[in-house]
PDB file of C-alpha atoms in Angstrom:
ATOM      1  CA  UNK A   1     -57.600 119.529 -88.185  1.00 50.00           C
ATOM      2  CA  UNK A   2     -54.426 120.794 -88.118  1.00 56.00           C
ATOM      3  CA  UNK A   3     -54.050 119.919 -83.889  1.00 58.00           C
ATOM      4  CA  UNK A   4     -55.454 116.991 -84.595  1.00 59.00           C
ATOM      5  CA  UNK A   5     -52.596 115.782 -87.182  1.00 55.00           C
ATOM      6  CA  UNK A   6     -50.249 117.093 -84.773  1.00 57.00           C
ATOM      7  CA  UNK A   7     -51.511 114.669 -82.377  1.00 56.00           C
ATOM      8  CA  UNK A   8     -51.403 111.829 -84.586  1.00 67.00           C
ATOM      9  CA  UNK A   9     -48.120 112.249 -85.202  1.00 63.00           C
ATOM     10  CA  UNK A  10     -46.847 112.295 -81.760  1.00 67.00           C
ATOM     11  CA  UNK A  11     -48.560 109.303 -80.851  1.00 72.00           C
ATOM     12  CA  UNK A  12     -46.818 107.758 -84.478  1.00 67.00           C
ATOM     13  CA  UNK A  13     -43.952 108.974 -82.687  1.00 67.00           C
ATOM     14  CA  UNK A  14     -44.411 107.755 -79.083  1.00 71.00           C
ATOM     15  CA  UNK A  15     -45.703 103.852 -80.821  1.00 69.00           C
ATOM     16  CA  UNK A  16     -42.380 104.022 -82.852  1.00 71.00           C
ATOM     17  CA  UNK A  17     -40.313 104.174 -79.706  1.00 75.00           C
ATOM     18  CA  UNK A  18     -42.331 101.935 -77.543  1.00 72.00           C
ATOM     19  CA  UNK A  19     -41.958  99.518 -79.964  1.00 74.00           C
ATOM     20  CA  UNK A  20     -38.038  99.694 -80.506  1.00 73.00           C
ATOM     21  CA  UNK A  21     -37.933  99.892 -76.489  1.00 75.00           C
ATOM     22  CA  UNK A  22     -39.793  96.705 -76.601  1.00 73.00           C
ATOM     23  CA  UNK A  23     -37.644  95.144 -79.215  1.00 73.00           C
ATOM     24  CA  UNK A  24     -34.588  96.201 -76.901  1.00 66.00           C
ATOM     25  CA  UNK A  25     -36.057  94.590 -74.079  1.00 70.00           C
ATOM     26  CA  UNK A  26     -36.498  90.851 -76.143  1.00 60.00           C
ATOM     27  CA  UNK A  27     -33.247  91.460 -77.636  1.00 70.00           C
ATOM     28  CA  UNK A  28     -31.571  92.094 -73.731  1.00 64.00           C
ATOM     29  CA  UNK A  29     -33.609  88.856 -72.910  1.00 69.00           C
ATOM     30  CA  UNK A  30     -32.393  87.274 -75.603  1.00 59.00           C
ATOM     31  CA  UNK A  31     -29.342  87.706 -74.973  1.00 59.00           C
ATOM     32  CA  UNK A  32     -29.278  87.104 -71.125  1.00 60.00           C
ATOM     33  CA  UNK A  33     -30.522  83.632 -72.543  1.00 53.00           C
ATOM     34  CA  UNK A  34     -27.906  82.977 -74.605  1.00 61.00           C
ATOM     35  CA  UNK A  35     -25.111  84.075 -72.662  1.00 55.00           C
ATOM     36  CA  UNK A  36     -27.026  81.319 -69.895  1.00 48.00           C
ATOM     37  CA  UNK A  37     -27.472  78.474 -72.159  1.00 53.00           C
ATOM     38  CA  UNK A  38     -23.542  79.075 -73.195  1.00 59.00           C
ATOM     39  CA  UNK A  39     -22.899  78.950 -69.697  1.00 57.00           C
ATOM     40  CA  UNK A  40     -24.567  75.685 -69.195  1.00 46.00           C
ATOM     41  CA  UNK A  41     -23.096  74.002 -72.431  1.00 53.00           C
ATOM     42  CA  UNK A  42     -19.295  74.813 -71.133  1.00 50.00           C
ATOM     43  CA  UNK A  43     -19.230  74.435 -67.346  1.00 51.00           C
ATOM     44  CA  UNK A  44     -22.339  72.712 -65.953  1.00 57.00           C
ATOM     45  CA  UNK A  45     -23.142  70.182 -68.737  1.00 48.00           C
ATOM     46  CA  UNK A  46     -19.534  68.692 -68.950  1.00 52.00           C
ATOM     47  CA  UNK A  47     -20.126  67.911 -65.089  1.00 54.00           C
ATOM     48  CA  UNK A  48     -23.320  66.645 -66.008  1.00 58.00           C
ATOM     49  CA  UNK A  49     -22.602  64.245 -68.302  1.00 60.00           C
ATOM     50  CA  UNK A  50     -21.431  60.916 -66.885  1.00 76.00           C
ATOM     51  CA  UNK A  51     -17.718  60.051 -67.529  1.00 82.00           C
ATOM     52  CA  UNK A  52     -17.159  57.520 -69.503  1.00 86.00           C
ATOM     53  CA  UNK A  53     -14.205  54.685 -68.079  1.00 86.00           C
ATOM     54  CA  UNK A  54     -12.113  52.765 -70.011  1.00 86.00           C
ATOM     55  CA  UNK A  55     -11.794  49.248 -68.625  1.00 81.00           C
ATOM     56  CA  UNK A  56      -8.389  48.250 -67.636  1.00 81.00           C
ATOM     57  CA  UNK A  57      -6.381  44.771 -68.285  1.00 81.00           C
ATOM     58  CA  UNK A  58      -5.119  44.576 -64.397  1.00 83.00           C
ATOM     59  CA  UNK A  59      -3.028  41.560 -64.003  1.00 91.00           C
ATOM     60  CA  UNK A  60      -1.715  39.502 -60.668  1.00 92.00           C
ATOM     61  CA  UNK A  61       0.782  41.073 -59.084  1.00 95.00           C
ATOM     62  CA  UNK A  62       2.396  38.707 -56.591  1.00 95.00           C
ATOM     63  CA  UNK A  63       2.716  40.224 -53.118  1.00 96.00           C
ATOM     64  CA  UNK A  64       1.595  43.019 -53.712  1.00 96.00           C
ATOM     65  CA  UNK A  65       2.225  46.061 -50.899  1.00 95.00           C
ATOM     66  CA  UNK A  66       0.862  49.307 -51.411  1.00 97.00           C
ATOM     67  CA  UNK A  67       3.093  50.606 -54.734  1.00 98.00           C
ATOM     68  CA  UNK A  68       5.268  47.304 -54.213  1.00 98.00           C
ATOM     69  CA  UNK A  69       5.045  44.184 -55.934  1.00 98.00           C
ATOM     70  CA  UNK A  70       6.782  40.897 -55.315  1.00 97.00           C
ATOM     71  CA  UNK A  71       8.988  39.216 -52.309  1.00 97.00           C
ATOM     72  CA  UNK A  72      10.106  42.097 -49.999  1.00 97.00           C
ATOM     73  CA  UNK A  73      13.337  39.977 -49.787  1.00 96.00           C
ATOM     74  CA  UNK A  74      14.016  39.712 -53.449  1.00 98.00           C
ATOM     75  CA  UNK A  75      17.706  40.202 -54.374  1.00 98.00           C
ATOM     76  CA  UNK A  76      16.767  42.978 -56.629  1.00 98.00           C
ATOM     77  CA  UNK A  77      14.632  46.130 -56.703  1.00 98.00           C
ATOM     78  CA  UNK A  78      13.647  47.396 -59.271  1.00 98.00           C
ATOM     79  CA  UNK A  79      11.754  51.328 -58.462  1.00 98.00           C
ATOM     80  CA  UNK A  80      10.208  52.669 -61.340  1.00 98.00           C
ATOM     81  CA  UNK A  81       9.869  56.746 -61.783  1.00 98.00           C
ATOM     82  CA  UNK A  82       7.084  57.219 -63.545  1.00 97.00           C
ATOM     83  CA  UNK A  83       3.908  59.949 -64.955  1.00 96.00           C
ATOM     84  CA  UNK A  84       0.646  58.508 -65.710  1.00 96.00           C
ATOM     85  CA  UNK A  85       0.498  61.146 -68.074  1.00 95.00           C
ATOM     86  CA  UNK A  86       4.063  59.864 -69.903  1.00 95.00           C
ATOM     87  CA  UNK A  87       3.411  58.198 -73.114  1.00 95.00           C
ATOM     88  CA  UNK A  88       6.176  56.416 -72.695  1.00 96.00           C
ATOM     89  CA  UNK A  89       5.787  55.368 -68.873  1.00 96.00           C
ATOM     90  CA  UNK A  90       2.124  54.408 -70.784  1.00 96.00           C
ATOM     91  CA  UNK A  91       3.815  52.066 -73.480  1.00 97.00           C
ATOM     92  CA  UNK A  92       6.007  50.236 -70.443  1.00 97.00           C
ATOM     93  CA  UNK A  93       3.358  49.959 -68.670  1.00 97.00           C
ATOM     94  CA  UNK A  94       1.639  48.200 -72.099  1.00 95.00           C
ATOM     95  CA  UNK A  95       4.189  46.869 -73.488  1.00 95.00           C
ATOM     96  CA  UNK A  96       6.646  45.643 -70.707  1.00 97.00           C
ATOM     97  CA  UNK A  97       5.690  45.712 -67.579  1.00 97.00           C
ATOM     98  CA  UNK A  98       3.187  42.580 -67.629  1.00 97.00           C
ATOM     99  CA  UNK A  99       6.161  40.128 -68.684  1.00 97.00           C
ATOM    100  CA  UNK A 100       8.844  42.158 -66.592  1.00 98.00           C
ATOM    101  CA  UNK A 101       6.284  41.590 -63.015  1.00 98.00           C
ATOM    102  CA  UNK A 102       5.376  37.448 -64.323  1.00 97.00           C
ATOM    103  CA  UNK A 103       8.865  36.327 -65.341  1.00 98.00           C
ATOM    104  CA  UNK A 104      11.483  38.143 -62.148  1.00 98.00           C
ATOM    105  CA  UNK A 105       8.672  39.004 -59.518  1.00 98.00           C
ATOM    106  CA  UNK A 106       6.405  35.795 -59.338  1.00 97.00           C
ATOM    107  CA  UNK A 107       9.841  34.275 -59.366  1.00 97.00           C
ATOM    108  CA  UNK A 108      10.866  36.155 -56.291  1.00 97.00           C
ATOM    109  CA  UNK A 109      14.023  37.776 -57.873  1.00 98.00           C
ATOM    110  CA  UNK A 110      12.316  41.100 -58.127  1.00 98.00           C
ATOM    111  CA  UNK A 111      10.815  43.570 -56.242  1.00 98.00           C
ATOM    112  CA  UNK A 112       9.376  46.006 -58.248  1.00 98.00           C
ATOM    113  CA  UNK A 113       8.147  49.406 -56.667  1.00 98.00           C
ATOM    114  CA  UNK A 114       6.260  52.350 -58.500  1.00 98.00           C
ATOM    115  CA  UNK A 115       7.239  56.089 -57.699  1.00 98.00           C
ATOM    116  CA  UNK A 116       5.530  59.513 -59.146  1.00 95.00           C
ATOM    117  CA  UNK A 117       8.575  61.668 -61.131  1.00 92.00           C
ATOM    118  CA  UNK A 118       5.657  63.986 -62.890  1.00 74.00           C
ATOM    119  CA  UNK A 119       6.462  67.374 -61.748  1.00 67.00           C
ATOM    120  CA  UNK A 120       7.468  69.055 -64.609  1.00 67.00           C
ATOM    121  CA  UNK A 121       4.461  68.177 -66.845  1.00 79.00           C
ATOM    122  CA  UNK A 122       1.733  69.618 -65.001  1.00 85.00           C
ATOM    123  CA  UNK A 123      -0.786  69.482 -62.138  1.00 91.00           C
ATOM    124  CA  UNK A 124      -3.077  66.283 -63.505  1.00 95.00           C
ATOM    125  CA  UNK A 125       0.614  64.232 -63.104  1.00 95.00           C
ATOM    126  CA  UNK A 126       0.636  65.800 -59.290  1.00 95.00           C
ATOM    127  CA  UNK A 127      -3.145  64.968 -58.876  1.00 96.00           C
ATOM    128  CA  UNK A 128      -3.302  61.405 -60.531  1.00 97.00           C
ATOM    129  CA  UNK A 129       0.015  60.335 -58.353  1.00 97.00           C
ATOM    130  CA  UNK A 130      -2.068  61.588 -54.807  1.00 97.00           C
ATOM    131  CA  UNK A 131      -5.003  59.694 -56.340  1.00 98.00           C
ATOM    132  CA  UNK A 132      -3.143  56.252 -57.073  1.00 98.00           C
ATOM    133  CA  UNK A 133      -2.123  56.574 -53.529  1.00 98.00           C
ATOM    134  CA  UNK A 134      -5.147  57.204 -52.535  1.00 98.00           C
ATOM    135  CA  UNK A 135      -6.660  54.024 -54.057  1.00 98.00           C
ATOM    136  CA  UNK A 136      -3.657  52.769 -52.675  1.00 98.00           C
ATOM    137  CA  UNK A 137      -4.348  53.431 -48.563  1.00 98.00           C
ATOM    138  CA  UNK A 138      -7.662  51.049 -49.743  1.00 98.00           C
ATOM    139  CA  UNK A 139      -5.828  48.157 -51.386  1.00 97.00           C
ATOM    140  CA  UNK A 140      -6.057  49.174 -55.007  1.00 97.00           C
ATOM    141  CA  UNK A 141      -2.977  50.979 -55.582  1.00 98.00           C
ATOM    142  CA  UNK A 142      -2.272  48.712 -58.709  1.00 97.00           C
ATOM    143  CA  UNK A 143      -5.526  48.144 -60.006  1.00 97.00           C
ATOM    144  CA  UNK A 144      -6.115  52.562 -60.259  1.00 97.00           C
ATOM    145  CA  UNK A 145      -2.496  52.320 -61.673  1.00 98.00           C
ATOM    146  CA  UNK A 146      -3.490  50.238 -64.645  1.00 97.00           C
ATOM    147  CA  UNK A 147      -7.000  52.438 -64.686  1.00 97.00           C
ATOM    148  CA  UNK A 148      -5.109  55.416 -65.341  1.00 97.00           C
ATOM    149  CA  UNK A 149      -3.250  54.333 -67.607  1.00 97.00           C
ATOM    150  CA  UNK A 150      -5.670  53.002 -69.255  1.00 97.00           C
ATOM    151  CA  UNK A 151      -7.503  56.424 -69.940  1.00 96.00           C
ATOM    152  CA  UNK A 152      -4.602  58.168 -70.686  1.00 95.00           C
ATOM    153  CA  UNK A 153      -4.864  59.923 -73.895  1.00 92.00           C
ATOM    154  CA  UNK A 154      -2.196  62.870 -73.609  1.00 90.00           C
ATOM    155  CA  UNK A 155      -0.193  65.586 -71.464  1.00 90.00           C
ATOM    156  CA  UNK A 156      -2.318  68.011 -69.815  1.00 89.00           C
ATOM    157  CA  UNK A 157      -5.879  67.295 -71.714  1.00 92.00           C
ATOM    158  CA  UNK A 158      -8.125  66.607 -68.932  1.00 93.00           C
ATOM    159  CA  UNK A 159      -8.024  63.323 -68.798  1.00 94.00           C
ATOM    160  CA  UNK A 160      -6.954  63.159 -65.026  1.00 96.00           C
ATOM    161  CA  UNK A 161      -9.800  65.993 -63.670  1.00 96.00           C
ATOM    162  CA  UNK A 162     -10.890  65.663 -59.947  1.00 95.00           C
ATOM    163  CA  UNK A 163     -14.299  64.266 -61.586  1.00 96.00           C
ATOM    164  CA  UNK A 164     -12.327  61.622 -63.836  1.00 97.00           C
ATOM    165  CA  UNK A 165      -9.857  60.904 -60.748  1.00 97.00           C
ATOM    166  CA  UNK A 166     -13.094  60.131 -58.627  1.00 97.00           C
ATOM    167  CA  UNK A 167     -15.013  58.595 -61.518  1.00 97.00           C
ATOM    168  CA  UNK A 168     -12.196  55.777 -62.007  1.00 97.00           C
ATOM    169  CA  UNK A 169     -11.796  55.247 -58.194  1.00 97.00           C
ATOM    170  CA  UNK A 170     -16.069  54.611 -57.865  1.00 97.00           C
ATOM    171  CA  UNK A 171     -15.396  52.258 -61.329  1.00 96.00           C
ATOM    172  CA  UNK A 172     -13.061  49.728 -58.473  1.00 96.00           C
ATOM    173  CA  UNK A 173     -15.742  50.358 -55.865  1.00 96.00           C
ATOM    174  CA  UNK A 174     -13.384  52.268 -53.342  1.00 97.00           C
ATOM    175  CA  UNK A 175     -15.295  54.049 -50.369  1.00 98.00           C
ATOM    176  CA  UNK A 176     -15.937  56.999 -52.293  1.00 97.00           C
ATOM    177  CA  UNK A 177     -15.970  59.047 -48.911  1.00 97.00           C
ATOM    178  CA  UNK A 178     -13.087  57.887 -48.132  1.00 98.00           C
ATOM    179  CA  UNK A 179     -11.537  58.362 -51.156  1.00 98.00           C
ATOM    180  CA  UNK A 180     -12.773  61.578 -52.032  1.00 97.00           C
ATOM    181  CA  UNK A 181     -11.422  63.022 -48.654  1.00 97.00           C
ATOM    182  CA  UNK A 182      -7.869  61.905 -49.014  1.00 98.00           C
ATOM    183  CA  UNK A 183      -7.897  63.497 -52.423  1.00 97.00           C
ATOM    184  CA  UNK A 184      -9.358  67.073 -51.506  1.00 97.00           C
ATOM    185  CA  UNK A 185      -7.271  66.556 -48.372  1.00 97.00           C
ATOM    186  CA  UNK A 186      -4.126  66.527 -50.476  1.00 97.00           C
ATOM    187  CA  UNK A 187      -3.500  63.743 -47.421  1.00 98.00           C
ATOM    188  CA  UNK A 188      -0.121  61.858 -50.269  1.00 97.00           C
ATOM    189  CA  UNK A 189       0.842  65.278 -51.457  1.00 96.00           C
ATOM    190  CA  UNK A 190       4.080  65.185 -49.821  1.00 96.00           C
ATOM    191  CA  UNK A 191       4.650  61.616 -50.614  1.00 96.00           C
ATOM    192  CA  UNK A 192       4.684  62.818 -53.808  1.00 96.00           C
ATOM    193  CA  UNK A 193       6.719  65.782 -53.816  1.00 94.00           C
ATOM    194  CA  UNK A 194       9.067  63.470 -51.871  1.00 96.00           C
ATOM    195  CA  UNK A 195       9.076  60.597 -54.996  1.00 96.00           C
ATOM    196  CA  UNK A 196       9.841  63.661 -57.158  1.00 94.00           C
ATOM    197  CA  UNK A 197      13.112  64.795 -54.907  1.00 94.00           C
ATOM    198  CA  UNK A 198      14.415  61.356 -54.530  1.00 96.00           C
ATOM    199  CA  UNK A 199      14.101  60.829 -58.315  1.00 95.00           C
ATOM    200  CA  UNK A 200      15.934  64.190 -59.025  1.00 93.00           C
ATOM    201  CA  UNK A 201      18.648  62.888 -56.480  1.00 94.00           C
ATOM    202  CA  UNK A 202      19.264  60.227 -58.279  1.00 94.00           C
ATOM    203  CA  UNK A 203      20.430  61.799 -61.072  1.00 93.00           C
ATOM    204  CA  UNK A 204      17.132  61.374 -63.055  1.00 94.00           C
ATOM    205  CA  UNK A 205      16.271  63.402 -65.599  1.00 90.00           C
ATOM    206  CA  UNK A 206      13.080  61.355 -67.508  1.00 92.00           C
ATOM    207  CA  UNK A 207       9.934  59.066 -67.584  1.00 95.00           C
ATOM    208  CA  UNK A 208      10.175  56.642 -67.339  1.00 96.00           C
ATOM    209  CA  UNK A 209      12.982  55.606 -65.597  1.00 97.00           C
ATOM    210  CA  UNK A 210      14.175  52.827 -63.177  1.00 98.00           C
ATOM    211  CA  UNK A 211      16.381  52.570 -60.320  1.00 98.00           C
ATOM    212  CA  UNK A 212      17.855  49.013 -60.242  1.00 98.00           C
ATOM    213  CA  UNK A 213      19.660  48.184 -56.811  1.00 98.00           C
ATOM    214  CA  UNK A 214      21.238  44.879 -55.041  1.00 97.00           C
ATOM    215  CA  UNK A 215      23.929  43.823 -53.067  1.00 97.00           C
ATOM    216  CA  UNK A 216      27.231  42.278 -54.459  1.00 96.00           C
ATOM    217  CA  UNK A 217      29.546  41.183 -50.500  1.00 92.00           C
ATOM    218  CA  UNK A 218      27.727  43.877 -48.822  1.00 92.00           C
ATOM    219  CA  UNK A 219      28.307  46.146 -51.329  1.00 95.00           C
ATOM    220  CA  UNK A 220      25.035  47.928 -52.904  1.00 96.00           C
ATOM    221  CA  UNK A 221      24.955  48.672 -56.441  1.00 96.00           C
ATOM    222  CA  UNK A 222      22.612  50.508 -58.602  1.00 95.00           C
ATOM    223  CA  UNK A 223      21.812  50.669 -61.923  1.00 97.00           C
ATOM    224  CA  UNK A 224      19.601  53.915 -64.307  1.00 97.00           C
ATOM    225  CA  UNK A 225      17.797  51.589 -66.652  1.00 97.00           C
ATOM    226  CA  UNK A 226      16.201  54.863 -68.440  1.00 96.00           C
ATOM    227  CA  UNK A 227      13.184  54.735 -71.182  1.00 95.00           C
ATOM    228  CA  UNK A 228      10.519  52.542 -72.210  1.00 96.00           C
ATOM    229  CA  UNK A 229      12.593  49.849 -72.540  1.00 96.00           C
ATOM    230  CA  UNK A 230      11.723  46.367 -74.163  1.00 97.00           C
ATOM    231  CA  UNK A 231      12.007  43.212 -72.000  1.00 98.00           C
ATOM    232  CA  UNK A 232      14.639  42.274 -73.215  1.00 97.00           C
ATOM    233  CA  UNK A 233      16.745  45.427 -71.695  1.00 97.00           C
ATOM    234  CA  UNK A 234      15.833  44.516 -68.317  1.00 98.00           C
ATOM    235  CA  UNK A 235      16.321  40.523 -68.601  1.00 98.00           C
ATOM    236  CA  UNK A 236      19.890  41.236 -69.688  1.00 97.00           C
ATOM    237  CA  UNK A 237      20.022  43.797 -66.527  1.00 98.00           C
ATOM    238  CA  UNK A 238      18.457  41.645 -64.423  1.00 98.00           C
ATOM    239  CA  UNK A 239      20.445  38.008 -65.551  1.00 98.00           C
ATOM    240  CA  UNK A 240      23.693  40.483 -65.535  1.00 97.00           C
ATOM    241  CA  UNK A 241      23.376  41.446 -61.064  1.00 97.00           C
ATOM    242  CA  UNK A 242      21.777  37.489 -60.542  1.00 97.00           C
ATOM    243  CA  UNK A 243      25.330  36.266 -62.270  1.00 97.00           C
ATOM    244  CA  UNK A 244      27.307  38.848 -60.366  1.00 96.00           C
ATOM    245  CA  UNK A 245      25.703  37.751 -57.364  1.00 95.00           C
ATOM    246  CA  UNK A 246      26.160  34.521 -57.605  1.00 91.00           C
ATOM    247  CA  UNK A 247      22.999  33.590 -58.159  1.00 90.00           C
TER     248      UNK A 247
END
């Protein structure tokens, strides 16, 4: 009797710890599940879901070249140093720029140029400058200009991912193959860094900020509108260099 309760007891014993064995084993699984479907929720599902694309209000821009708009013989340029992720290059570009482009460039008094001067906010300025150009080397330069803008939300909060970049260019119907290999191919990253350098040499310090230049007898002046200016800053710039001139 006595052997026999002995037994009993081991085998107590030996069901006791198969069963918290097996209980390990569903809470290891358990876990390993988790720790997957976490995995899925923050870096596969996000790349799932489709991106949604806020429509843009593009507008005519009169010859337009590349990151140019207007007569390439215009008595005035106008080069704007810009961020797509600036707030402020965002409110010109709402605000201003329309009336600015319809009133001195359809005119032919203006040529107005766009240049990247993002470097010190962070690598989605860097990335959404190469990809402008990029829509640019397919005719679209302005239209993914006004796209990105359009999107824009804030500095450095994803809004200007390679997905997003790639997701507005398909939105314009670009040659997505074409498009996505001038991107990965970093093929306008030292256009940009150049923008950047030219910007910095002359004398700029914000976004946005514009480079006004023409020619007085052969004599080139230049002019640092800086800011999101209203219109009516640059019509009194702009009237001030057509009266000097002559014009």
């Amino acid at each position: 009797m006595s052997s026999e309760l002995k037994k009993s007891k081991r085998q107590v014993l030996r069901e006791k710890r198969q069963r918290e064995q097996q209980r390990g084993r569903v809470i290891s699984i358990g876990a390993v599940v988790l720790g997957a479907l976490l995995i899925f929720g923050l870096l596969i599902y996000p790349n799932l879901k489709p991106v949604d694309v806020a429509s843009a209000a593009s507008f005519e821009r009169p010859n337009a070249d590349f990151n140019a708009t207007g007569d390439p013989n215009a008595p005035i340029t106008i080069t704007e140093y810009s961020d797509f992720q600036c707030p402020y290059c965002k409110r010109f570009a709402d605000d201003t720029e329309k009336q600015l482009v319809e009133t001195y460039a359809a005119a032919g008094k203006v040529r107005f140029v766009y240049r990247s001067f993002g470097l010190f906010i962070g690598p989605e300025s860097q990335a959404s400058a190469e990809a402008a150009y990029c829509a640019g080397d397919q005719g679209k330069f302005w239209q993914y200009h006004d796209v990105l803008f359009a999107n824009h939300t804030g500095e450095n909060v994803g809004d200007f991912t390679n997905r997003k970049l790639e997701a507005f260019a398909d939105s314009l119907g670009l040659d997505m193959g074409a498009f996505g290999s001038c991107l990965s191919g970093g093929k306008h990253a030292d256009r940009v860094t150049q923008d950047g350098i030219d910007g910095h040499a002359a004398g700029l310090q914000a976004t946005p900020s514009f480079v006004m230049t023409y020619t007085v007898n052969g004599e080139t002046k230049s002019q640092i509108i800086e800011g999101a200016q209203p219109f009516s800053a640059f019509q009194s710039a702009i009237e001030a260099a057509l009266a000097e001139m002559g014009q």
